Coordinates of C-alpha atoms in Angstrom, one line a residue:
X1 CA 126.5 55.2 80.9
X2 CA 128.1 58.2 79.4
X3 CA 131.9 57.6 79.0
X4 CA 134.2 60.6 80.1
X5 CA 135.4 62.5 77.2
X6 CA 138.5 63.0 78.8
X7 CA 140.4 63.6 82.4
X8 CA 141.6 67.1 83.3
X9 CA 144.0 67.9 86.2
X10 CA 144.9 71.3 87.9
X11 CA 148.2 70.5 90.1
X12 CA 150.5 73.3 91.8
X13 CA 154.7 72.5 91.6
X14 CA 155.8 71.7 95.1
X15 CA 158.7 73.5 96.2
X16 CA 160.7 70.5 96.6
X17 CA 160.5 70.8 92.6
X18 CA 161.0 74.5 92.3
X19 CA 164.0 74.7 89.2
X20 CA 163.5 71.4 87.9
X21 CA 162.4 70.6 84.7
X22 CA 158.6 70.3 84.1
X23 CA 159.7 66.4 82.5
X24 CA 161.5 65.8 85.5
X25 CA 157.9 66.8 87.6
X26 CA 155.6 64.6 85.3
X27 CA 157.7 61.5 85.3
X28 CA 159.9 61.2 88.1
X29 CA 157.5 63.4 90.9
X30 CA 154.6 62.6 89.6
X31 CA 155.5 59.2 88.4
X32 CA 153.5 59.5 85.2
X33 CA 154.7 57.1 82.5
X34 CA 156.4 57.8 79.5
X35 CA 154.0 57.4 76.9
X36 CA 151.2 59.3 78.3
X37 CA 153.3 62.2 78.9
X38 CA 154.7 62.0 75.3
X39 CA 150.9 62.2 74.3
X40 CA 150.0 65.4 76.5
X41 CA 152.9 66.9 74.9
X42 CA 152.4 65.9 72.1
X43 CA 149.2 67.2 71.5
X44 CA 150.3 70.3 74.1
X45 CA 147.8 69.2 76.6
X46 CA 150.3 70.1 79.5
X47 CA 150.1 74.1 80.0
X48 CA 152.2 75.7 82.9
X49 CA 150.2 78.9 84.1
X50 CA 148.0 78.2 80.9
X51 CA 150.4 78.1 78.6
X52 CA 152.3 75.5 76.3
X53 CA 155.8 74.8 77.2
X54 CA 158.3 72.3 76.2
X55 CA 159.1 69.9 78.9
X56 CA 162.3 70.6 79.3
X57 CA 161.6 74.1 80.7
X58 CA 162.2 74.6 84.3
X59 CA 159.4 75.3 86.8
X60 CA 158.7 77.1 89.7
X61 CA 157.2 76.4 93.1
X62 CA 153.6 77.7 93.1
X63 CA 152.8 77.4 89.0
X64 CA 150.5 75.8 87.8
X65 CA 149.8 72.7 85.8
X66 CA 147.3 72.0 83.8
X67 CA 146.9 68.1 82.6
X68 CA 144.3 67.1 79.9
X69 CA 144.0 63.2 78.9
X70 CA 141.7 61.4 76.5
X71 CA 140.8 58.1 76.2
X72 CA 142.9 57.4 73.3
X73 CA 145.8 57.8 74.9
X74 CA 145.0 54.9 76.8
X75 CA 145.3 51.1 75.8
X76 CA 142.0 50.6 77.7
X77 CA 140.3 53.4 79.0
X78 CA 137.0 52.2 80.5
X79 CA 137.6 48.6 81.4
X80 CA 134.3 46.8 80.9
X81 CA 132.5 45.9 84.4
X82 CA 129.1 44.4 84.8
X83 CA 127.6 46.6 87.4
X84 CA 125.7 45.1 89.8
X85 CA 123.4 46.8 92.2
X86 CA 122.5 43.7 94.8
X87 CA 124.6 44.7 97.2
X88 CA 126.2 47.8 98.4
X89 CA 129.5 49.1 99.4
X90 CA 130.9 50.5 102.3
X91 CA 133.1 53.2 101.1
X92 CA 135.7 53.7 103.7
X93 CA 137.5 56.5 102.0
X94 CA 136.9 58.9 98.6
X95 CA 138.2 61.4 96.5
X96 CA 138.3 62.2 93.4
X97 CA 141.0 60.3 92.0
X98 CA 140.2 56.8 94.2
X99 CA 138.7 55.1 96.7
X100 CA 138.7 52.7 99.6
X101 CA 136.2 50.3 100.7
X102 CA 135.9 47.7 103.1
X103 CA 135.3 44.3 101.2
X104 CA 133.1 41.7 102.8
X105 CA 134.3 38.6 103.6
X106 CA 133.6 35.5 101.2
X107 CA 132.7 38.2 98.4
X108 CA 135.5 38.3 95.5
X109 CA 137.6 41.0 94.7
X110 CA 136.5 40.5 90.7
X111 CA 134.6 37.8 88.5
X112 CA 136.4 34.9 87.3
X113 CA 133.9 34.0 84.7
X114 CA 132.5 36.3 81.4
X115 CA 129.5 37.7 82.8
X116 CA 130.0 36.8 86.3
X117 CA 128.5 39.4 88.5
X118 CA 128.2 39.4 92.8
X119 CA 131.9 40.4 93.0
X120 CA 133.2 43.8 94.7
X121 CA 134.2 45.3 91.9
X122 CA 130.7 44.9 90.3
X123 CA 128.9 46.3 93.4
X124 CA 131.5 49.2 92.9
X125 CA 130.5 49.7 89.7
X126 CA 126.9 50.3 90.0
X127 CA 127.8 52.8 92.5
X128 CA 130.2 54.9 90.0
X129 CA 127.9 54.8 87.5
X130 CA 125.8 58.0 88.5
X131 CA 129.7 59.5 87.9
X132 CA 130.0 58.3 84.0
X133 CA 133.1 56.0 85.2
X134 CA 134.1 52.6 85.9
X135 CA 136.6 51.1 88.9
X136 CA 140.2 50.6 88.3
X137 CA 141.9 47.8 89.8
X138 CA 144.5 48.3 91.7
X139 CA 145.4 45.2 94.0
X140 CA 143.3 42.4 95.2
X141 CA 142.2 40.8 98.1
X142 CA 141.7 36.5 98.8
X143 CA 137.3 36.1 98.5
X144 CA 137.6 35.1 102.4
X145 CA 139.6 38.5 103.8
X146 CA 137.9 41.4 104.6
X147 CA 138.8 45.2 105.0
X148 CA 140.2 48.1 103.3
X149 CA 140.8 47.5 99.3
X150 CA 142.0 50.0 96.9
X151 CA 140.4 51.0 93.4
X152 CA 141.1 54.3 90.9
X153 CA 138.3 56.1 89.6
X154 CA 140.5 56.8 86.1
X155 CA 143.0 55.7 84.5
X156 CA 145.3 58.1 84.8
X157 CA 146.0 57.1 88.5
X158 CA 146.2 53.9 87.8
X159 CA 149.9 53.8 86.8
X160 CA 150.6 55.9 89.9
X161 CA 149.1 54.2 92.3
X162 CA 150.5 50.4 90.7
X163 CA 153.9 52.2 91.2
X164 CA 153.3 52.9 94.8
X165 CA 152.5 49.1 95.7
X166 CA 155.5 48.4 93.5
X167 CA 157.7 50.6 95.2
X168 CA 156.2 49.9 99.1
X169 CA 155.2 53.1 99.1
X170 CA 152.0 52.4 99.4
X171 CA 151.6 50.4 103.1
X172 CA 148.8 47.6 103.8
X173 CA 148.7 46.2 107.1
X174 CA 146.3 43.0 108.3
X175 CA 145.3 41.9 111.3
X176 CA 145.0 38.2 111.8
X177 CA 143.8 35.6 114.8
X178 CA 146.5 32.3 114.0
X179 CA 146.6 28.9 116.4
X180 CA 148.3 28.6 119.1
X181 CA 150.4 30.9 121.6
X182 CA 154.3 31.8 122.0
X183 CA 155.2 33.3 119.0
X184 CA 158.1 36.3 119.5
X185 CA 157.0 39.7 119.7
X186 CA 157.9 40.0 116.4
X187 CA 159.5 37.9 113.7
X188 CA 159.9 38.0 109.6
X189 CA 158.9 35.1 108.0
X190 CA 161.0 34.6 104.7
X191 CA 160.0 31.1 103.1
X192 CA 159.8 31.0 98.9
X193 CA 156.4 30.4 97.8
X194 CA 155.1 28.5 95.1
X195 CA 152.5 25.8 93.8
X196 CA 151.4 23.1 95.6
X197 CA 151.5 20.0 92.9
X198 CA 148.5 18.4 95.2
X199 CA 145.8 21.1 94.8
X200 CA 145.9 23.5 92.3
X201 CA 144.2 25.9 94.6
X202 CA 146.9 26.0 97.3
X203 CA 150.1 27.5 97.8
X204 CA 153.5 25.8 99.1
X205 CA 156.7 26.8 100.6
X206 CA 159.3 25.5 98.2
X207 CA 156.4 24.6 95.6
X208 CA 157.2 24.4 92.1
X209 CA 157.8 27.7 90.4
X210 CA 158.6 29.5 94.3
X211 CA 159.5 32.9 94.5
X212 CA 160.8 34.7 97.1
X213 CA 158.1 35.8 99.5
X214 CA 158.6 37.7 103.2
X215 CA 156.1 38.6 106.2
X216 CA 156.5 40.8 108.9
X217 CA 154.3 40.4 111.9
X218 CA 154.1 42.1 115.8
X219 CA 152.0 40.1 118.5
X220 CA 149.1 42.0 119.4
X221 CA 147.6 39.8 122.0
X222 CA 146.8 36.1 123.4
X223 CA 143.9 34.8 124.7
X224 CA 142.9 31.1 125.2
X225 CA 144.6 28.9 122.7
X226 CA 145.1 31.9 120.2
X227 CA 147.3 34.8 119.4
X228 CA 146.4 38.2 117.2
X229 CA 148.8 39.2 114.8
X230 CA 149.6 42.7 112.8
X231 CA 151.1 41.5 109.7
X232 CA 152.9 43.7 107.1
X233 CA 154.1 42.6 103.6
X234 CA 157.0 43.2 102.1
X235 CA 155.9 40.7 98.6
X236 CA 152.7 39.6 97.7
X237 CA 152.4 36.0 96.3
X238 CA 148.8 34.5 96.6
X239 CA 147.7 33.4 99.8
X240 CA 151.0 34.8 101.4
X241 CA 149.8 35.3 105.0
X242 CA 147.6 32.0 104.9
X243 CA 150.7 29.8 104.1
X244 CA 153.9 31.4 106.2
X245 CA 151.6 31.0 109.1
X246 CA 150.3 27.5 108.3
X247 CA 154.5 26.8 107.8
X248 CA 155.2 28.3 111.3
X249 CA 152.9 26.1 113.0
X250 CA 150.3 28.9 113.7
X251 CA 147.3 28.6 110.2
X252 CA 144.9 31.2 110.7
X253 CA 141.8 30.8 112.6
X254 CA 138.9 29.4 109.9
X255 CA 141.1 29.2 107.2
X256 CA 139.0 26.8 104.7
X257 CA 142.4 25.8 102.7
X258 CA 145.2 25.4 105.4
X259 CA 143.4 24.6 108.2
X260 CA 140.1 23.1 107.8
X261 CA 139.9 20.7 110.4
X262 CA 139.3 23.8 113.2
X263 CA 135.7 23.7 113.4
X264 CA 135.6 27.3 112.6
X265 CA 133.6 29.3 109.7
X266 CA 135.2 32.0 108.6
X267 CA 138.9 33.2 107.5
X268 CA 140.2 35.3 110.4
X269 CA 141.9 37.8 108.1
X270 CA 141.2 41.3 107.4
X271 CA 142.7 44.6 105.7
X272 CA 142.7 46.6 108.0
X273 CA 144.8 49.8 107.0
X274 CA 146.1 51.1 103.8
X275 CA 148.9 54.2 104.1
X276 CA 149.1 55.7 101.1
X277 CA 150.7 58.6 99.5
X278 CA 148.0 60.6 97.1
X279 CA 148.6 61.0 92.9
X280 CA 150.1 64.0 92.3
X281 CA 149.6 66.1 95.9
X282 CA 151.7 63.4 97.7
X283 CA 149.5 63.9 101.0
X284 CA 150.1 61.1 103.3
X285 CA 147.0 59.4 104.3
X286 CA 146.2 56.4 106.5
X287 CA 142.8 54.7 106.1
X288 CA 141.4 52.1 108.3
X289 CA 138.5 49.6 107.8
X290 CA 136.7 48.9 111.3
X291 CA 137.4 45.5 112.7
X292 CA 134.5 43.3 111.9
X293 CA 132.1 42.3 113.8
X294 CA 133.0 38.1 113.5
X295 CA 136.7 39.4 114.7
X296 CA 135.0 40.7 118.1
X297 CA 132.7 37.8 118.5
X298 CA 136.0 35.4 118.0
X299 CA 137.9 37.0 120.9
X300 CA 134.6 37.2 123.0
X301 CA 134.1 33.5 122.5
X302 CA 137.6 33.3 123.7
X303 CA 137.0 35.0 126.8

């Protein structure tokens, strides 16, 4: 595949940073971190209206920015990923900069093993290749949830868009069918999470090493013995959603680790919308991955 020799942006100053300096728009607006812009300016690979300035100059509303990376000033510019054209992906959303695609359940988000291939982010691979880059990872999702999951197409974004999940704002919201009926409208569930001594697979409330870990959820609907939930988090420990509903009384339909006694196949548990402000322009988007199909033959079972 041939690499990208390097990344070049055009951005236009917001008014909302019309008089600031142009340091104060590359790290604080446009949340780039320090080190990559000491090496644009460095090498003077930052130009406002095509010209070098220092970065403590002010800027105006309406000028222009011109950003020029190279590989070197990354610690590890084109990660290595196997591609793997067996399967495809559904893209859900794509831009330049990123994408988002709906991830099927019981495939992982990445390989666990050297030269494991059959995961997402291979399949995502083969498909950048024709574009001479590699996916980013941003965030993952457990191999049995499905829906929307978010990669970078450079590495320049990457920092951005790790800062956004950092900083919440960046939204993900699931949808989930639990056991059982009467739970409020809406709650918060905030129980620590950590190991579970027993299996080294699981997670506990109160395990060893537990760290602080909250849920928020709305009802959506019941039906039979069952309830739909719309859950939001506010951290993101491993298997999360799958253990504060398992503590509640309520494990998730199918759920092969915390509730595998209920006859069902398959983890009731998708992605189902990612809000996200985008690097640099700051436009708000919301993308949603359809419900799957084994969500709408659960409820029709049901009815």
């Amino acid at each position: 595949m041939n690499r990208k020799p390097y990344w070049a942006f055009k951005e236009t100053v917001p008014p909302v940073m019309n008089g600031q300096a142009l340091k104060t728009l590359l790290n604080n607006y446009w949340q780039l971190p320090k080190h990559l812009v000491y090496s644009i300016r460095h090498a003077e690979r930052v130009l406002v209206n095509g010209k070098y300035l220092p970065v403590n100059f002010p800027v105006k509303a309406g000028d222009q920015i011109q950003l020029t990376f190279t590989p070197a000033d990354f610690a590890n510019p084109f990660p290595h990923v196997q591609p793997d054209s067996a399967a495809s992906v559904e893209i859900v959303c794509e831009d330049t900069n990123l994408l988002v695609i709906n991830k099927r359940r019981g495939d992982k988000t990445h390989p666990n093993q050297p030269g494991e291939i059959g995961a997402t982010i291979n399949h995502l691979a083969a498909y950048l290749q024709t574009e001479g880059t590699v996916p980013y990872m941003i965030h993952r999702l457990d191999q049995q949830t499905s829906g929307a999951i978010l990669f970078a197409k450079n590495p320049v974004v990457v920092p951005i868009l790790v800062a956004n999940i950092r900083e919440k704002t960046i939204k993900r919201t699931y949808l989930a069918w639990v056991e059982g009926t009467g739970l409020p409208s809406k709650g918060t569930i905030d129980l620590p999470i950590g190991r579970d001594p027993d299996d080294k697979r699981k997670r506990k409330v109160g395990g060893p090493g537990s760290a602080r870990a909250i849920t928020h959820y709305h009802l959506i609907k019941q039906s039979g013995d069952y309830s739909m939930v719309q859950i939001q988090l506010e951290t993101g420990r491993t298997h999360q959603i799958r253990v504060h509903f398992e503590a509640l009384g309520h494990p998730l339909v199918g759920d092969p680790l915390y509730n595998a006694n209920d006859g069902c196949t398959g983890l009731m548990l998708h992605s189902w919308q990612v809000e996200l402000p985008l690097p640099f322009t700051k436009e708000l988007k919301t993308i949603v991955a359809p419900i799957p199909q084994d969500f709408i033959d659960f409820e029709t079972h049901l009815a």
